[in-house]
Amino acid sequence: MRCWGAFVLLDLAPCSSRASLRSISFTLPAGPQEHHQNPGKNRRTNTAGEPVEPLVAVDFSLVPPENRAGEPSRGATRAPLRLEPAEGGRGWRAERRGAERRGPGASHDGQKRERRGAERRGSAASHDKQTVSELQLRSSSFALFGDSAHNQAMVYWTGYNSSVILILTKLFDFNLGTVTDSSLWRSLDLGSSYEKLNDRMDSRLVLSYLYVCPSNNRKILLVSDPEMDSSVVVSSDEGNSFQRLSISFTIQSLLFHPVEDDWLLAYSQEQKLYFSEDFGRNWNLVHESVSPGRFYWAVSGLDEDSDLVHLEAQDPSGLLRYITCLAGSCPDSRKFPFFGRIDEGSLVVQDDYVFVQVTTVGPTKYFVSYQRQPFQSIQLPKYCLPKDMHIISTEGQVLAGVQQWDENDTYSLYMSDRHGNYFSPALTYVRISRSVAGILNMDVYKVAGVSGVLLANRREGGRVRTFISFSQGQMWRLLIPPATEPHCSLPSCSLHLHLRMSESPYSPDSIISSASAPGLIIATGTLGSELTNHNTRTFLSSDAGNTWRQVFDKEQRVWFLEDGGALLAITQASVPISHLWLSIDEGRSWLQYRFSASPLFVDGVLMEQDTHHHIITFFGHLSHRSDWQLIKVNYRNLFNRQCTSEDYQIWPLLNQGEPCVMGQRQNFRKRRPGSRCILGRRYLKLVSAESCSCAPYDFECDYGFERQLDGICSPAFWYQGSGIGTNCTSGQISGYRKVVTNSCDESVEHHLGPRMHQCDATAPNGVRLSTTHSDLTARPHTNVTFLIHTQQVYSSGLDVQLDLGDGVCVSPSVLKRVSDSTTHVYTHTNVYSHTYVYTHAGIYRVSAHVRNHLGADDSQLFLHVTSPVEQVILSAPRVLLLGKHTNLSALVLPDIPKTAVYYWWIDNSTEPVVTLEGWLLTSFHRVGVAHVSLQVSSEGVVRQDSSTIIVTEVFRSMLLTFSPNLEEHNPAIPEWREDLSRVVMATISQGHISTN
């Protein structure tokens, strides 16, 4: 599984990495919230915004890995097909360049190559009249003439109900870090022929990236290379016509709106976020200093405004904040849902949840907001002591990987309650790895199409073993080896799988499953006491992982065809290949088909999204210096008719024979193996789901409880609540909570479940007062939110009060309850909150008092309300007698009592006198001129003022009288008084003042 940042969103499959010299990116229509990165920077981001390869895009390396022959396993029916050239087929030529030049893979007469299948040994399904000997697969090839020097390519099938394929080939100069040449090709016939489109735009224009709008596949946007030109090229008719638009910034990544096809967010190299509401024709600045990949469109059903943007950016004070605003009027609509700064790269907006993290002097703290409610601190077991945390899945609950204090190369798997607040452990010591780009890969895989089935690789000492769970992580067991392996039996020998998703298709996706083919899993792995990297074979399960069988004795790359009705396999090899394998009976038998007359280095395989066309496109090259070669294979003739009711069978989802999985008896409709019929677009897979009565493993251990070997959830030693059957406090829970995605029927009486014990109340205890994210500093005129945590559930007899330290006391009717039994099924503590604004600086003693008829408890904190010092005025006498004490004082603006530090530098002292008050009593013991300087520090800002004092053994003081109207000419500033003082002194020295 891929992981995201401090909070890193994981794709539900593991990763690996290989270096790439020549690459191709196969991109399908993007899902909502998918960031698109400029390939010139060799980065892309996913829905969480982290720069990773998305599930719908892959890069192919020119340098393939070790050769694997990859033959079908013993026991599988295998029959090679003979090559028969087609007759009368005319080839297709590119209309502009390359028509006159024959590439290495082009036939001498320019004709299309067609190949037919031969007879398979073995029988077809008994009800199919047509024999396999009549099977014919058609294929054709096309060379992108003139692009042999291009070392990168993007292939994009524009979407459903479309026959358009777009290809952008590029020459990327790794020394310059830029694209120096490019070509755009388009096919209108599902890849049989291609036309070069450079002249339709500007033949001198160098393109670096191609985007297709996910909500409207007819809209295409191309970005020019920033080193050559700053512009975008747009098309609203799948590339039939283009319009070039100049822009004033350099696009690094794009984010399409999930619904509005004209709305775009563009991120620049200067970390500025821009918004366009007319598909790139005009752009407006949204915000500056935005973190890379940390911006998200509104989530439908949660955010009221569809043009709302969630982003991580610096606020005017320079702090990194979580900000929301309307894309077209961000400065006027800006809000800060999380009060306080957050860590860089930690914001993730996914489904019902928003995650941030905050690192202070102590341990890093993690926060979550559920359905846009106020943020709550994520609660992990007390002695988990997390070093790192990564979010894996957010489907109804949060599945997270946590690196505990004693883990280095492993993470532990945790499950949350529905609100993502309280976490309990599911599986410890799960293996991890990191890609070349530093992306965390966790060996956890969520099987698609069935609920609650997880696979994980657990490190146990020096070995790694694969475990499976049918209960969303509540119970795990080893994989049963294939029945054809008599010398491998549990527990000493089992099946172990590689659970990684490739960053390069030459390191293939080692495990695949699909929602369109429930229960079907294909993976590479090994048999034995542990997972190894040698003797790797390919295995298949038709029943969601209960049983397995070997389908190839080598490592193969496998894809689903026709919604899982057929399988495609090719050899994972470093040498060119010309054969593929096809199966229509879930891997029980395989057809070999020669798809290319000349062996091809396969850089990628493009599967159509609209399965009624039945097209596969191979993209590669015949040699390292040849043009890009495309081979189209039409596998429609694998099927001879539409499926009828007789072609289906009912498959019940079981867990080792137990019919209740995740609280339901589920029955799926599957095509009978070997039936050569087309499923159809409205093929219904899940045909029935009946709830079961709840059983122990339909529940997970609640926060503070741990599952024992006998399956019982018992309180952890650090948990202050009491166990079941002992004296309990008000609000004590049973120790179990129902798995969020479980559908079991709780109407039947049972001893488990997330219900409260009804028992006598006790005196309040464990009261804790804090602020959001535990900050003890604030500025005047800003919101401060206090949180009161109690161990008691809410009751009418519980009195909670908050003394704010400035003469204001908040009554229970004003306090807001953050969590209670109406919003949470159950809770361990009550949290009351109150937001207050202090208008003056100072240190305030804030106290929380909780009482009921049995007793009371309280908690307090000291809040420092401070602001930066703006001006300091030092007040000192002009003349002072030798050895006589005098009072030096300071006027500080604004007034910040007891929160500023005063540094007094007296005469020639080498160390200052430090006080917390704005005055100092001192004396001088040397006749002459003494220099005094004062520095005042507050919130990292230091201001200074200085003065001189004449120290003498004797002096005469005179009482001066001034004209009554003198103040009328006084502007009340220090400079005016200093000038007046000089006039008075000069007058006295000249003897012009009367002393009568």
Coordinates of C-alpha atoms in Angstrom, one line a residue, residues 92-348:
W92 CA -2.8 2.5 -42.4
R93 CA -0.4 5.4 -42.9
A94 CA 0.1 8.5 -40.8
E95 CA -1.2 11.3 -42.8
R96 CA 1.8 13.6 -42.1
R97 CA 5.2 12.3 -41.1
G98 CA 6.3 8.7 -41.3
A99 CA 4.2 7.6 -44.2
E100 CA 7.1 7.2 -46.5
R101 CA 9.5 5.7 -43.9
R102 CA 9.1 2.1 -42.9
G103 CA 9.9 1.5 -39.3
P104 CA 11.6 -1.7 -38.1
G105 CA 8.3 -3.3 -37.3
A106 CA 6.4 -2.2 -40.4
S107 CA 5.7 -4.7 -43.2
H108 CA 7.4 -4.0 -46.5
D109 CA 4.2 -3.4 -48.3
G110 CA 2.7 -1.3 -45.6
Q111 CA -0.1 -3.8 -45.0
K112 CA -1.8 -4.4 -41.8
R113 CA -0.8 -7.7 -40.1
E114 CA -3.5 -10.0 -39.1
R115 CA -3.1 -13.3 -37.2
R116 CA -5.4 -16.1 -36.5
G117 CA -5.6 -18.4 -33.6
A118 CA -5.2 -22.1 -34.0
E119 CA -6.9 -25.1 -32.3
R120 CA -6.5 -25.5 -28.6
R121 CA -6.0 -29.0 -27.2
G122 CA -8.8 -29.8 -24.9
S123 CA -12.5 -29.3 -25.1
A124 CA -14.6 -26.1 -24.8
A125 CA -17.6 -25.9 -22.5
S126 CA -20.1 -28.6 -23.4
H127 CA -22.9 -26.1 -24.2
D128 CA -20.8 -24.1 -26.7
K129 CA -21.5 -25.3 -30.3
Q130 CA -18.6 -23.4 -31.8
T131 CA -15.3 -25.2 -31.4
V132 CA -12.1 -23.5 -30.3
S133 CA -10.5 -24.4 -33.7
E134 CA -12.7 -21.7 -35.2
L135 CA -11.1 -19.1 -32.8
Q136 CA -9.6 -16.2 -34.6
L137 CA -7.9 -13.2 -33.0
R138 CA -7.1 -10.2 -35.2
S139 CA -4.1 -8.0 -34.6
S140 CA -2.5 -5.1 -36.5
S141 CA 0.6 -3.0 -36.0
F142 CA 1.4 0.7 -36.4
A143 CA 4.8 2.4 -36.1
L144 CA 5.1 6.1 -34.9
F145 CA 7.6 7.0 -37.6
G146 CA 10.1 9.6 -36.8
D147 CA 9.9 9.4 -33.0
S148 CA 12.7 6.8 -32.4
A149 CA 14.7 9.4 -30.5
H150 CA 11.9 10.1 -28.1
N151 CA 12.5 8.4 -24.7
Q152 CA 9.1 9.1 -23.0
A153 CA 5.5 8.6 -24.1
M154 CA 2.0 9.0 -22.7
V155 CA -0.8 6.9 -24.0
Y156 CA -4.4 7.9 -23.1
W157 CA -7.6 6.2 -24.0
T158 CA -10.0 9.1 -23.7
G159 CA -12.8 7.2 -22.0
Y160 CA -16.0 5.2 -22.2
N161 CA -18.0 5.2 -25.5
S162 CA -15.0 6.6 -27.4
S163 CA -12.7 5.2 -30.0
V164 CA -10.0 7.9 -29.6
I165 CA -6.5 7.1 -28.3
L166 CA -4.0 9.9 -27.8
I167 CA -0.3 9.5 -27.6
L168 CA 2.3 12.1 -26.6
T169 CA 5.9 11.1 -27.2
K170 CA 8.7 13.3 -25.9
L171 CA 12.5 13.6 -25.9
F172 CA 13.4 14.4 -22.3
D173 CA 17.0 15.7 -21.8
F174 CA 18.0 14.4 -18.4
N175 CA 21.0 16.7 -18.4
L176 CA 18.9 19.8 -19.0
G177 CA 15.9 18.5 -17.1
T178 CA 13.5 19.6 -19.8
V179 CA 11.6 18.3 -22.9
T180 CA 13.3 19.3 -26.1
D181 CA 11.0 17.7 -28.7
S182 CA 7.5 16.1 -28.8
S183 CA 4.9 14.6 -31.0
L184 CA 1.1 14.3 -30.5
W185 CA -0.6 11.3 -32.2
R186 CA -4.3 10.5 -32.4
S187 CA -6.2 7.4 -33.4
L188 CA -10.0 7.4 -34.2
D189 CA -10.3 3.7 -34.7
L190 CA -9.2 2.2 -31.4
G191 CA -5.6 2.1 -32.4
S192 CA -5.6 0.7 -35.9
S193 CA -4.1 3.9 -37.3
Y194 CA -2.7 7.2 -35.9
E195 CA -2.4 10.7 -37.2
K196 CA 0.3 13.1 -36.1
L197 CA -1.3 16.4 -34.9
N198 CA 1.7 18.7 -34.4
D199 CA 0.8 20.8 -37.5
R200 CA -2.7 21.4 -36.2
M201 CA -1.2 23.4 -33.3
D202 CA 2.3 24.7 -34.0
S203 CA 5.0 22.4 -35.2
R204 CA 7.6 24.4 -33.2
L205 CA 5.6 23.9 -29.9
V206 CA 7.2 21.5 -27.4
L207 CA 4.6 19.8 -25.3
S208 CA 5.5 18.3 -21.9
Y209 CA 2.2 16.9 -20.6
L210 CA -1.3 15.7 -21.7
Y211 CA -4.4 15.9 -19.6
V212 CA -7.9 14.6 -20.3
C213 CA -10.8 15.9 -18.2
P214 CA -12.2 13.1 -16.0
S215 CA -15.8 14.3 -16.2
N216 CA -15.8 15.0 -19.9
N217 CA -13.4 13.0 -22.0
R218 CA -13.8 15.2 -25.0
K219 CA -11.9 18.0 -23.3
I220 CA -8.1 17.8 -23.6
L221 CA -5.5 20.1 -22.2
L222 CA -1.8 20.0 -23.1
V223 CA 1.0 22.0 -21.4
S224 CA 4.0 23.3 -23.2
D225 CA 7.5 22.8 -21.7
P226 CA 8.2 25.9 -19.5
E227 CA 11.8 26.2 -20.8
M228 CA 10.5 26.7 -24.3
D229 CA 7.2 28.5 -23.9
S230 CA 4.5 29.2 -21.3
S231 CA 1.2 28.2 -22.7
V232 CA -1.5 25.6 -22.8
V233 CA -3.3 24.0 -25.7
V234 CA -7.0 23.1 -25.2
S235 CA -9.4 21.0 -27.2
S236 CA -13.1 20.4 -26.6
D237 CA -13.6 17.8 -29.3
E238 CA -11.1 15.0 -28.5
G239 CA -8.3 16.7 -30.4
N240 CA -10.1 17.5 -33.6
S241 CA -9.3 21.2 -33.2
F242 CA -7.0 23.1 -30.8
Q243 CA -6.7 26.5 -29.3
R244 CA -3.3 27.8 -27.9
L245 CA -3.5 30.1 -24.9
S246 CA -0.7 32.0 -23.3
I247 CA -0.4 32.0 -19.5
S248 CA 1.7 34.1 -17.1
F249 CA 3.0 31.3 -14.9
T250 CA 4.5 27.8 -15.2
I251 CA 2.2 24.9 -14.5
Q252 CA 3.7 22.2 -12.3
S253 CA 0.5 20.2 -11.6
L254 CA -3.3 20.3 -12.4
L255 CA -6.4 19.3 -10.5
F256 CA -9.7 18.9 -12.4
H257 CA -12.9 19.5 -10.6
P258 CA -14.8 16.2 -10.1
V259 CA -18.0 17.5 -11.7
E260 CA -17.5 20.9 -13.4
D261 CA -15.5 20.2 -16.5
D262 CA -14.4 23.8 -17.1
W263 CA -13.0 24.2 -13.5
L264 CA -9.3 23.8 -13.0
L265 CA -6.8 24.3 -10.2
A266 CA -3.2 24.8 -11.4
Y267 CA -0.1 24.8 -9.1
S268 CA 2.9 26.8 -10.3
Q269 CA 6.6 26.3 -9.7
E270 CA 6.4 29.5 -7.5
Q271 CA 4.1 27.6 -5.1
K272 CA 1.1 29.7 -6.2
L273 CA -2.4 28.2 -6.8
Y274 CA -4.5 29.4 -9.7
F275 CA -8.1 28.9 -10.6
S276 CA -9.8 28.8 -14.0
E277 CA -13.5 28.5 -14.6
D278 CA -13.3 28.5 -18.4
F279 CA -11.0 25.6 -19.1
G280 CA -7.7 27.4 -19.0
R281 CA -8.6 30.6 -20.9
N282 CA -8.4 32.9 -17.9
W283 CA -6.7 32.3 -14.5
N284 CA -7.1 34.0 -11.1
L285 CA -4.7 33.7 -8.2
V286 CA -6.2 31.6 -5.3
H287 CA -3.4 31.7 -2.7
E288 CA 0.3 32.0 -2.4
S289 CA 2.8 29.8 -0.5
V290 CA 0.7 26.7 -1.0
S291 CA 2.4 23.4 -0.1
P292 CA 3.0 21.1 -3.1
G293 CA 0.1 18.7 -3.7
R294 CA -1.8 19.9 -0.6
F295 CA -4.9 21.3 -2.3
Y296 CA -8.3 19.7 -2.8
W297 CA -11.7 20.4 -4.3
A298 CA -14.9 20.3 -2.2
V299 CA -16.2 16.9 -1.4
S300 CA -19.8 16.5 -2.6
G301 CA -22.3 15.9 0.2
L302 CA -20.0 17.4 2.9
D303 CA -19.0 20.9 1.6
E304 CA -21.8 23.2 0.8
D305 CA -20.1 25.1 -1.9
S306 CA -18.9 23.2 -5.0
D307 CA -16.1 25.8 -5.6
L308 CA -14.7 25.4 -2.1
V309 CA -11.0 24.6 -2.0
H310 CA -9.1 23.0 0.9
L311 CA -5.4 23.9 1.0
E312 CA -2.3 24.0 3.1
A313 CA -0.6 27.4 2.9
Q314 CA 1.1 30.1 4.9
D315 CA -1.2 32.7 6.5
P316 CA -0.2 36.4 6.6
S317 CA 1.9 35.8 9.8
G318 CA 3.9 33.2 8.0
L319 CA 2.5 30.2 9.9
L320 CA 1.5 27.1 7.9
R321 CA -2.3 26.7 8.3
Y322 CA -5.2 24.6 7.0
I323 CA -7.3 27.0 5.0
T324 CA -10.6 26.8 3.2
C325 CA -11.9 29.4 0.8
L326 CA -14.0 29.8 -2.4
A327 CA -11.8 29.4 -5.5
G328 CA -13.0 32.6 -7.1
S329 CA -12.8 34.9 -4.0
C330 CA -10.3 33.3 -1.6
P331 CA -9.1 36.4 0.3
D332 CA -12.7 37.4 1.1
S333 CA -13.9 33.9 2.1
R334 CA -10.9 32.5 3.8
K335 CA -11.4 30.4 6.9
F336 CA -9.1 28.5 9.3
P337 CA -11.0 25.2 10.3
F338 CA -8.0 24.1 12.5
F339 CA -6.9 26.7 15.1
G340 CA -3.1 26.9 15.0
R341 CA -0.3 25.9 12.8
I342 CA 0.2 22.5 11.2
D343 CA 3.2 20.5 10.0
E344 CA 4.2 20.9 6.3
G345 CA 2.8 18.3 4.0
S346 CA 0.3 16.9 6.6
L347 CA -3.1 18.1 5.3
V348 CA -5.2 15.4 3.7

